[in-house]
CSV table of C-alpha atoms in Angstrom, one decimal:
chain,number,residue,atom,x,y,z
K,1,MET,CA,43.0,23.6,-20.0
K,2,MET,CA,39.0,22.9,-20.9
K,3,ASN,CA,37.7,23.8,-24.1
K,4,ARG,CA,34.5,26.2,-24.1
K,5,LYS,CA,31.7,23.9,-24.1
K,6,SER,CA,33.2,22.1,-21.1
K,7,PHE,CA,33.5,25.4,-19.4
K,8,ILE,CA,30.2,26.1,-20.1
K,9,ARG,CA,28.5,22.7,-19.0
K,10,TYR,CA,30.5,23.1,-16.1
K,11,SER,CA,29.5,26.6,-15.2
K,12,MET,CA,26.1,25.6,-15.5
K,13,LEU,CA,26.1,22.5,-13.3
K,14,GLY,CA,27.7,24.9,-10.4
K,15,THR,CA,25.3,27.7,-10.8
K,16,ALA,CA,22.6,25.4,-10.5
K,17,GLY,CA,24.4,23.8,-7.3
K,18,LEU,CA,24.7,27.0,-5.7
K,19,ALA,CA,21.0,27.7,-6.1
K,20,ALA,CA,18.1,26.5,-3.7
K,21,PRO,CA,16.3,24.6,-5.2
K,22,ILE,CA,17.9,22.0,-7.3
K,23,SER,CA,16.0,20.6,-9.8
K,24,HIS,CA,16.0,16.9,-10.9
K,25,LEU,CA,13.8,14.1,-11.8
K,26,LYS,CA,12.4,11.3,-9.7
K,27,GLY,CA,10.5,8.8,-11.7
K,28,ASN,CA,8.7,10.7,-14.8
K,29,GLN,CA,8.3,13.6,-12.2
K,30,LYS,CA,10.3,16.9,-12.2
K,31,VAL,CA,10.8,18.1,-8.6
K,32,GLU,CA,13.0,20.4,-6.8
K,33,ALA,CA,15.1,19.9,-3.7
K,34,ALA,CA,17.2,22.2,-1.8
K,35,PRO,CA,20.7,21.1,-1.3
K,36,ASP,CA,20.0,19.8,2.4
K,37,ASP,CA,17.5,17.0,0.5
K,38,ILE,CA,20.0,15.7,-1.7
K,39,LYS,CA,20.7,11.9,-1.1
K,40,ILE,CA,23.0,9.9,-2.5
K,41,THR,CA,21.9,7.1,-4.9
K,42,ASP,CA,25.1,4.8,-5.7
K,43,VAL,CA,29.0,4.2,-5.7
K,44,LYS,CA,30.5,3.0,-8.5
K,45,GLY,CA,33.9,2.1,-9.0
K,46,TYR,CA,36.4,2.5,-12.2
K,47,HIS,CA,39.3,0.5,-12.7
K,48,PHE,CA,42.1,1.1,-15.1
K,49,LYS,CA,45.8,-0.2,-15.3
K,50,LYS,CA,47.3,2.7,-13.4
K,51,ALA,CA,44.2,4.2,-11.4
K,52,HIS,CA,40.8,3.4,-9.5
K,53,PHE,CA,38.1,5.9,-9.8
K,54,VAL,CA,34.8,6.6,-7.7
K,55,LYS,CA,31.6,8.0,-8.6
K,56,ILE,CA,29.4,8.8,-6.4
K,57,GLU,CA,25.4,9.6,-7.7
K,58,THR,CA,23.0,11.7,-6.1
K,59,ASP,CA,19.3,11.9,-6.6
K,60,ALA,CA,19.9,15.2,-7.9
K,61,GLY,CA,21.7,14.4,-11.0
K,62,ILE,CA,25.1,15.8,-9.6
K,63,SER,CA,28.1,13.1,-9.0
K,64,GLY,CA,31.0,13.3,-7.3
K,65,TRP,CA,34.4,11.8,-8.4
K,66,GLY,CA,37.5,10.7,-6.6
K,67,GLU,CA,40.7,8.4,-6.7
K,68,SER,CA,41.5,5.8,-4.5
K,69,ASP,CA,44.9,3.7,-3.8
K,70,GLY,CA,45.8,2.0,-7.0
K,71,ALA,CA,47.6,-0.5,-5.4
K,72,ASN,CA,44.6,-2.6,-4.9
K,73,LYS,CA,42.9,-1.6,-7.9
K,74,LYS,CA,41.6,-4.7,-9.1
K,75,PHE,CA,39.9,-5.5,-5.6
K,76,SER,CA,38.8,-2.3,-4.8
K,77,ASN,CA,35.2,-2.5,-7.0
K,78,LEU,CA,34.3,-5.4,-5.2
K,79,TYR,CA,35.7,-4.1,-1.7
K,80,ILE,CA,33.2,-1.1,-2.1
K,81,GLN,CA,30.1,-3.0,-3.3
K,82,LYS,CA,30.4,-5.6,-0.3
K,83,GLN,CA,31.7,-3.3,2.3
K,84,LEU,CA,31.9,0.2,2.1
K,85,LYS,CA,28.7,1.2,0.2
K,86,LYS,CA,26.0,0.5,2.7
K,87,TYR,CA,27.6,3.3,4.5
K,88,VAL,CA,27.3,6.0,2.1
K,89,VAL,CA,24.1,5.1,-0.1
K,90,GLY,CA,21.0,7.2,1.0
K,91,ARG,CA,23.0,9.5,3.3
K,92,ASP,CA,23.5,13.5,2.8
K,93,PRO,CA,26.5,13.8,1.3
K,94,PHE,CA,27.1,16.5,3.7
K,95,ASP,CA,27.1,14.2,6.3
K,96,SER,CA,30.7,13.2,5.3
K,97,GLU,CA,32.6,13.1,8.6
K,98,GLY,CA,29.8,10.9,9.8
K,99,ILE,CA,29.9,8.6,6.9
K,100,TRP,CA,33.8,8.4,7.3
K,101,HIS,CA,34.1,7.2,11.0
K,102,GLU,CA,31.2,4.9,10.7
K,103,ALA,CA,32.6,3.0,7.4
K,104,TYR,CA,36.1,3.3,8.5
K,105,LEU,CA,35.6,1.6,12.1
K,106,LYS,CA,33.4,-0.6,11.1
K,107,GLY,CA,35.8,-1.9,8.1
K,108,MET,CA,38.7,-2.3,10.3
K,109,GLU,CA,38.8,-5.6,10.5
K,110,ALA,CA,39.9,-5.3,6.6
K,111,GLY,CA,43.2,-3.7,7.8
K,112,ILE,CA,44.4,-0.6,9.0
K,113,ALA,CA,46.5,-0.4,5.7
K,114,GLY,CA,45.9,-0.8,2.2
K,115,ILE,CA,42.6,-1.6,0.6
K,116,HIS,CA,40.5,-0.3,3.6
K,117,PRO,CA,41.7,3.3,4.0
K,118,GLY,CA,42.8,3.4,0.3
K,119,ALA,CA,39.0,2.3,-1.0
K,120,LEU,CA,37.7,4.8,1.8
K,121,ALA,CA,39.9,7.5,0.4
K,122,GLY,CA,38.4,7.5,-3.0
K,123,ILE,CA,34.7,7.4,-1.9
K,124,ASP,CA,36.0,10.6,0.9
K,125,ASN,CA,37.6,12.5,-2.1
K,126,ALA,CA,34.6,12.4,-4.1
K,127,LEU,CA,32.3,13.2,-1.4
K,128,TRP,CA,34.3,16.5,-1.1
K,129,ASP,CA,34.2,16.8,-4.9
K,130,LEU,CA,30.1,16.3,-5.0
K,131,LYS,CA,29.8,18.9,-2.0
K,132,GLY,CA,31.6,21.5,-4.1
K,133,LYS,CA,29.5,20.8,-7.1
K,134,ILE,CA,26.4,21.6,-5.3
K,135,LEU,CA,27.5,24.7,-3.3
K,136,ASN,CA,29.6,25.9,-6.2
K,137,LYS,CA,32.9,26.4,-4.8
K,138,PRO,CA,36.2,24.4,-4.8
K,139,VAL,CA,37.0,22.3,-2.2
K,140,HIS,CA,39.5,24.3,-0.8
K,141,LYS,CA,37.2,26.9,-0.1
K,142,LEU,CA,34.9,24.3,1.4
K,143,LEU,CA,37.7,23.5,4.2
K,144,GLY,CA,38.7,27.4,4.4
K,145,GLY,CA,41.2,28.6,1.9
K,146,ASN,CA,44.6,29.7,2.7
K,147,GLY,CA,44.7,32.2,0.3
K,148,LEU,CA,47.4,30.4,-2.3
K,149,ASP,CA,46.3,30.4,-6.1
K,150,LYS,CA,49.5,28.5,-7.0
K,151,ILE,CA,51.2,25.4,-5.5
K,152,GLN,CA,55.1,24.9,-6.0
K,153,VAL,CA,55.8,21.7,-7.4
K,154,TYR,CA,59.1,19.3,-7.7
K,155,GLY,CA,59.8,16.4,-10.5
K,156,SER,CA,59.6,13.2,-8.6
K,157,TYR,CA,60.6,10.2,-10.8
K,158,GLY,CA,61.9,6.8,-10.1
K,159,ARG,CA,64.8,4.6,-10.8
K,160,ASN,CA,62.9,1.4,-11.5
K,161,GLN,CA,61.9,1.8,-15.3
K,162,LYS,CA,60.4,-1.6,-16.3
K,163,GLY,CA,62.4,-3.7,-13.9
K,164,ARG,CA,65.6,-2.4,-15.1
K,165,TYR,CA,67.2,0.1,-12.8
K,166,GLU,CA,68.6,3.3,-14.6
K,167,THR,CA,72.3,3.9,-14.8
K,168,PRO,CA,73.4,7.2,-13.2
K,169,ALA,CA,73.7,9.3,-16.5
K,170,GLU,CA,70.2,7.9,-17.0
K,171,MET,CA,69.2,9.5,-13.9
K,172,ALA,CA,70.8,12.6,-14.6
K,173,LYS,CA,69.0,13.2,-18.0
K,174,ARG,CA,65.7,12.9,-16.8
K,175,ALA,CA,66.6,15.1,-13.8
K,176,ALA,CA,67.4,17.7,-16.3
K,177,GLY,CA,64.2,17.4,-18.1
K,178,TYR,CA,62.8,18.8,-15.3
K,179,VAL,CA,64.7,21.9,-14.9
K,180,GLU,CA,64.4,22.5,-18.6
K,181,LYS,CA,60.6,22.2,-18.4
K,182,GLY,CA,60.8,24.9,-15.2
K,183,TYR,CA,61.3,22.7,-12.1
K,184,LYS,CA,62.9,24.3,-9.5
K,185,ALA,CA,63.3,21.3,-7.6
K,186,VAL,CA,63.4,17.1,-8.3
K,187,LYS,CA,63.5,14.2,-6.1
K,188,ALA,CA,65.3,11.3,-7.4
K,189,ARG,CA,63.6,8.0,-6.1
K,190,MET,CA,66.1,5.3,-5.8
K,191,GLN,CA,63.4,2.6,-5.1
K,192,ILE,CA,66.1,-0.1,-3.1
K,193,ARG,CA,63.3,-1.0,-1.1
K,194,GLN,CA,63.4,-3.0,2.0
K,195,GLU,CA,64.0,-6.7,0.2
K,196,ASN,CA,67.3,-5.2,-1.1
K,197,VAL,CA,68.3,-3.5,2.2
K,198,ASN,CA,72.0,-2.0,2.0
K,199,PRO,CA,72.5,-2.8,-1.6
K,200,TYR,CA,76.0,-4.6,-3.0
K,201,PRO,CA,77.4,-3.4,-5.1
K,202,ASP,CA,76.0,0.1,-4.2
K,203,ASP,CA,75.9,3.0,-6.8
K,204,ILE,CA,73.5,5.3,-5.2
K,205,PHE,CA,76.5,7.9,-4.6
K,206,GLU,CA,77.4,7.8,-8.0
K,207,CYS,CA,73.6,8.6,-9.1
K,208,VAL,CA,73.5,11.5,-6.9
K,209,ARG,CA,76.7,13.1,-8.2
K,210,GLU,CA,75.6,12.8,-12.1
K,211,ILE,CA,72.0,14.1,-11.0
K,212,ARG,CA,73.6,17.4,-9.2
K,213,LYS,CA,76.2,17.7,-12.0
K,214,ALA,CA,73.1,17.9,-14.6
K,215,ILE,CA,71.0,20.0,-12.7
K,216,GLY,CA,73.6,22.7,-10.8
K,217,ASP,CA,74.0,23.9,-7.6
K,218,ASN,CA,70.7,26.1,-7.3
K,219,ILE,CA,68.2,23.8,-7.9
K,220,ARG,CA,66.8,21.6,-4.7
K,221,LEU,CA,67.7,18.0,-5.0
K,222,MET,CA,65.5,15.7,-2.9
K,223,VAL,CA,66.8,11.6,-2.6
K,224,ASP,CA,64.4,9.0,-1.4
K,225,PHE,CA,66.0,5.6,-0.4
K,226,ASN,CA,62.5,4.2,-0.4
K,227,ASN,CA,63.4,2.3,2.7
K,228,GLY,CA,66.4,0.4,1.7
K,229,TYR,CA,68.7,1.0,4.1
K,230,THR,CA,69.4,-0.1,8.0
K,231,PRO,CA,69.8,2.8,10.4
K,232,ALA,CA,73.5,2.9,10.5
K,233,GLU,CA,73.8,2.7,6.7
K,234,ALA,CA,71.1,5.1,5.9
K,235,THR,CA,72.9,8.0,8.1
K,236,VAL,CA,76.4,7.2,6.5
K,237,MET,CA,75.3,7.4,3.1
K,238,GLY,CA,72.6,10.8,4.2
K,239,LYS,CA,75.7,12.3,5.4
K,240,LYS,CA,77.9,11.5,2.5
K,241,LEU,CA,75.2,12.9,-0.2
K,242,TYR,CA,74.3,16.2,2.1
K,243,GLU,CA,78.4,16.9,2.6
K,244,HIS,CA,79.2,16.4,-1.2
K,245,PHE,CA,76.1,17.5,-3.3
K,246,ASN,CA,73.8,19.5,-0.9
K,247,ILE,CA,71.0,17.4,-1.1
K,248,ALA,CA,67.9,19.2,0.3
K,249,ALA,CA,66.0,16.3,2.1
K,250,LEU,CA,66.0,12.7,2.7
K,251,GLU,CA,63.0,10.4,2.1
K,252,GLU,CA,62.0,7.1,3.9
K,253,PRO,CA,65.8,5.9,4.9
K,254,VAL,CA,64.8,2.6,6.3
K,255,PHE,CA,61.9,0.2,6.9
K,256,GLN,CA,58.6,2.1,7.1
K,257,GLN,CA,57.4,0.6,10.2
K,258,ASP,CA,61.1,1.1,12.0
K,259,TYR,CA,60.2,3.9,13.8
K,260,THR,CA,62.8,4.0,16.5
K,261,GLY,CA,65.4,3.4,13.5
K,262,LEU,CA,64.2,6.0,11.7
K,263,ARG,CA,64.1,8.2,14.7
K,264,GLN,CA,68.2,7.6,15.1
K,265,VAL,CA,68.6,8.6,11.3
K,266,VAL,CA,66.6,12.0,12.0
K,267,ASP,CA,68.9,12.7,14.8
K,268,ALA,CA,71.9,11.8,13.2
K,269,LEU,CA,71.4,14.0,10.0
K,270,ASP,CA,71.5,17.8,9.8
K,271,ILE,CA,69.1,17.8,6.7
K,272,PRO,CA,65.3,17.3,7.0
K,273,VAL,CA,64.1,13.6,6.8
K,274,MET,CA,60.7,13.0,5.0
K,275,ALA,CA,57.9,10.0,6.0
K,276,GLY,CA,54.3,9.3,5.5
K,277,GLU,CA,53.4,7.6,2.6
K,278,HIS,CA,52.8,4.1,4.6
K,279,GLU,CA,51.0,5.7,7.6
K,280,TYR,CA,47.4,5.0,6.4
K,281,ASN,CA,45.4,7.2,9.3
K,282,LYS,CA,45.9,10.0,11.6
K,283,TRP,CA,47.0,7.6,14.6
K,284,MET,CA,49.7,6.2,12.5
K,285,MET,CA,51.0,9.8,11.8
K,286,LYS,CA,50.5,10.7,15.4
K,287,ASP,CA,53.0,7.8,16.3
K,288,LEU,CA,55.4,8.6,13.2
K,289,ILE,CA,55.7,12.2,14.7
K,290,THR,CA,56.0,11.5,18.3
K,291,ILE,CA,57.8,8.4,17.9
K,292,ALA,CA,60.2,9.5,14.8
K,293,ASN,CA,60.1,12.7,14.9
K,294,VAL,CA,60.2,13.4,11.3
K,295,ASP,CA,60.7,17.0,9.8
K,296,ILE,CA,58.4,16.5,6.9
K,297,ILE,CA,55.2,14.6,7.0
K,298,ASN,CA,54.1,13.2,3.3
K,299,ALA,CA,50.4,12.4,3.6
K,300,ASP,CA,48.7,10.7,0.5
K,301,VAL,CA,45.2,11.7,-0.3
K,302,ILE,CA,44.6,8.5,-1.8
K,303,LYS,CA,46.0,6.1,0.8
K,304,CYS,CA,45.7,8.0,4.5
K,305,GLY,CA,41.6,8.0,4.2
K,306,GLY,CA,41.0,10.8,2.0
K,307,ILE,CA,40.9,14.5,2.5
K,308,THR,CA,39.2,14.0,5.7
K,309,ASP,CA,41.9,12.4,7.9
K,310,CYS,CA,44.6,13.8,5.7
K,311,ARG,CA,43.3,17.4,6.6
K,312,LYS,CA,43.2,16.1,10.4
K,313,THR,CA,47.0,14.8,9.7
K,314,ALA,CA,47.8,18.1,9.0
K,315,ALA,CA,46.4,19.6,12.0
K,316,ILE,CA,48.4,17.2,14.3
K,317,ALA,CA,51.9,18.0,12.3
K,318,HIS,CA,50.9,21.6,12.7
K,319,ALA,CA,50.7,21.6,16.6
K,320,PHE,CA,54.2,19.6,16.4
K,321,GLY,CA,55.9,22.2,14.0
K,322,LYS,CA,55.8,19.9,10.9
K,323,GLN,CA,55.2,20.8,7.4
K,324,ILE,CA,53.2,18.4,4.8
K,325,MET,CA,54.7,17.5,1.3
K,326,VAL,CA,52.1,15.6,-0.1
K,327,HIS,CA,53.0,12.1,-1.3
K,328,ASN,CA,51.3,12.1,-4.9
K,329,ALA,CA,51.9,9.4,-7.5
K,330,LYS,CA,49.1,10.2,-9.5
K,331,PRO,CA,48.4,12.7,-11.9
K,332,THR,CA,44.9,13.3,-12.3
K,333,LEU,CA,42.5,13.5,-9.5
K,334,ALA,CA,44.9,12.4,-6.8
K,335,THR,CA,46.8,15.7,-8.1
K,336,ALA,CA,43.1,17.6,-7.8
K,337,ALA,CA,42.8,16.4,-4.4
K,338,SER,CA,46.2,16.8,-2.8
K,339,ILE,CA,46.1,20.5,-4.7
K,340,GLN,CA,42.7,21.2,-3.0
K,341,LEU,CA,44.4,20.2,0.5
K,342,LEU,CA,47.3,22.1,0.1
K,343,ALA,CA,45.5,25.4,-0.3
K,344,SER,CA,43.4,25.1,3.0
K,345,ILE,CA,46.2,24.2,5.5
K,346,PRO,CA,48.5,26.7,7.3
K,347,ASN,CA,51.5,24.3,7.0
K,348,GLY,CA,52.4,22.9,3.3
K,349,ALA,CA,55.7,22.6,2.7
K,350,ARG,CA,57.3,24.6,0.0
K,351,PHE,CA,57.5,22.2,-2.6
K,352,GLN,CA,55.0,19.4,-3.3
K,353,GLU,CA,55.4,16.2,-5.3
K,354,TYR,CA,53.8,16.1,-8.4
K,355,ALA,CA,53.3,13.2,-11.1
K,356,GLY,CA,52.3,15.1,-14.1
K,357,ASP,CA,54.9,14.5,-16.3
K,358,ARG,CA,54.7,10.4,-16.1
K,359,ILE,CA,53.4,9.8,-19.4
K,360,ASP,CA,56.3,7.8,-20.7
K,361,GLN,CA,55.4,5.8,-17.3
K,362,GLY,CA,51.6,4.5,-19.1
K,363,TYR,CA,49.9,7.3,-17.1
K,364,GLY,CA,49.1,9.4,-20.3
K,365,SER,CA,45.9,7.4,-21.3
K,366,LEU,CA,44.2,8.9,-17.9
K,367,TYR,CA,44.3,12.2,-19.4
K,368,ASP,CA,41.6,11.1,-21.8
K,369,LEU,CA,39.2,10.6,-19.2
K,370,PHE,CA,39.0,14.4,-18.3
K,371,ASP,CA,38.2,17.3,-20.3
K,372,ASN,CA,40.4,19.4,-18.6
K,373,TYR,CA,43.6,19.5,-16.6
K,374,PHE,CA,45.9,21.5,-14.4
K,375,ASP,CA,47.9,24.8,-15.3
K,376,PHE,CA,51.7,24.5,-15.0
K,377,LYS,CA,54.0,27.4,-15.1
K,378,ASP,CA,57.5,28.3,-14.0
K,379,GLY,CA,57.3,25.0,-11.6
K,380,TYR,CA,53.7,26.0,-10.2
K,381,LEU,CA,50.3,24.5,-10.5
K,382,GLU,CA,47.7,27.2,-10.2
K,383,VAL,CA,44.8,25.6,-8.0
K,384,PRO,CA,41.9,25.1,-9.5
K,385,LYS,CA,38.6,27.3,-8.9
K,386,LEU,CA,36.0,25.1,-10.8
K,387,PRO,CA,33.6,23.7,-8.4
K,388,GLY,CA,34.7,20.5,-6.8
K,389,LEU,CA,38.0,19.3,-7.3
K,390,GLY,CA,38.4,21.0,-10.0
K,391,LEU,CA,38.5,18.2,-12.9
K,392,ILE,CA,36.0,17.6,-15.2
K,393,VAL,CA,35.6,14.0,-15.6
K,394,ASN,CA,34.5,12.7,-19.4
K,395,GLU,CA,31.8,10.4,-18.1
K,396,LYS,CA,31.5,9.0,-21.7
K,397,ALA,CA,35.1,7.8,-22.0
K,398,MET,CA,34.8,7.2,-18.5
K,399,ASP,CA,32.4,4.5,-18.9
K,400,LYS,CA,33.5,3.1,-22.1
K,401,LEU,CA,37.0,2.6,-20.9
K,402,GLY,CA,36.6,1.7,-17.1
K,403,GLU,CA,35.1,-1.6,-18.0
K,404,THR,CA,38.0,-2.9,-20.2
K,405,GLY,CA,40.7,-2.0,-17.3
K,406,TYR,CA,43.0,-0.4,-20.0
């Protein structure tokens, strides 16, 4: 929720953005410009321990904010300044499609995964936030709203806590905590990883048994193997978990680049198989669909090139009868971008991943950077109605704390 002062400030910004012209300063002279005349003047990065944010400034005094992939946050600022900024500054923010393609294609030598699409995602999401603020519209309306005013979410949590794997009882307790808060679905991420493939001894069965016992039979339970099995072992374990505990879906059962092995698991199981958080553009997503034939696509708006490319992934998935269940590991601007995407596409899955309860995992300090937050009730997040992505950045806090990297 936002305070009254923030609401008034944001409402004035939106009203100014809707009107034509927009007043701004150029040097010492006050001038006016229509939205079509606005130009981007700077791109800045803000590095924190648990996130990386991007700010796009304009000559109209309106700024857009986005989040980029946090996996490479220590290097993202440098990469943006040295590689991506030149494709953005001086441009019309409404040319975001052209900005995306030029920046992506000319920067591909840096890699099709990781820092290149991840940093570009931050810029792209900030551009959508900026365009929404200029036009006084939430991003999902610019994309073409689907009529949803709330998104059902599930509690997502991982087993590896500060280098220690939680016991089955601890995993069960955390799952029950989500249910007590009103969630109707949870996902337990086992975080096995491919470097520990086919773990032995293996207590995944015991973990899921305790979780199901703690949450009851009416709560939707999803399990993420986090790439931890070979296809044969993933099939065996997936069938056991479904038969004994009625799990609703299985995520990333095998190594992320083994599409033929993933297809083997998909064909063998009677439950939906999910993947997509390790695909970094629409072309990789196309292969994930056509080769692996997964049932649900977990697109990530801060990894897969931002809203612009994720929306194209959603369109491809729709043509193949697949649903989008966003992968979302960050509770602030990544969540905002995810909600805006989901409120604009026709094939969002019933439940979506939400990271808002990760305060105990070091994310709590990030909330200090914003003057408002999402409304959560009965397992749903309300779709923000404010212009842009829907979060109001406390720029003083961002400027002060972004330099410390806390």
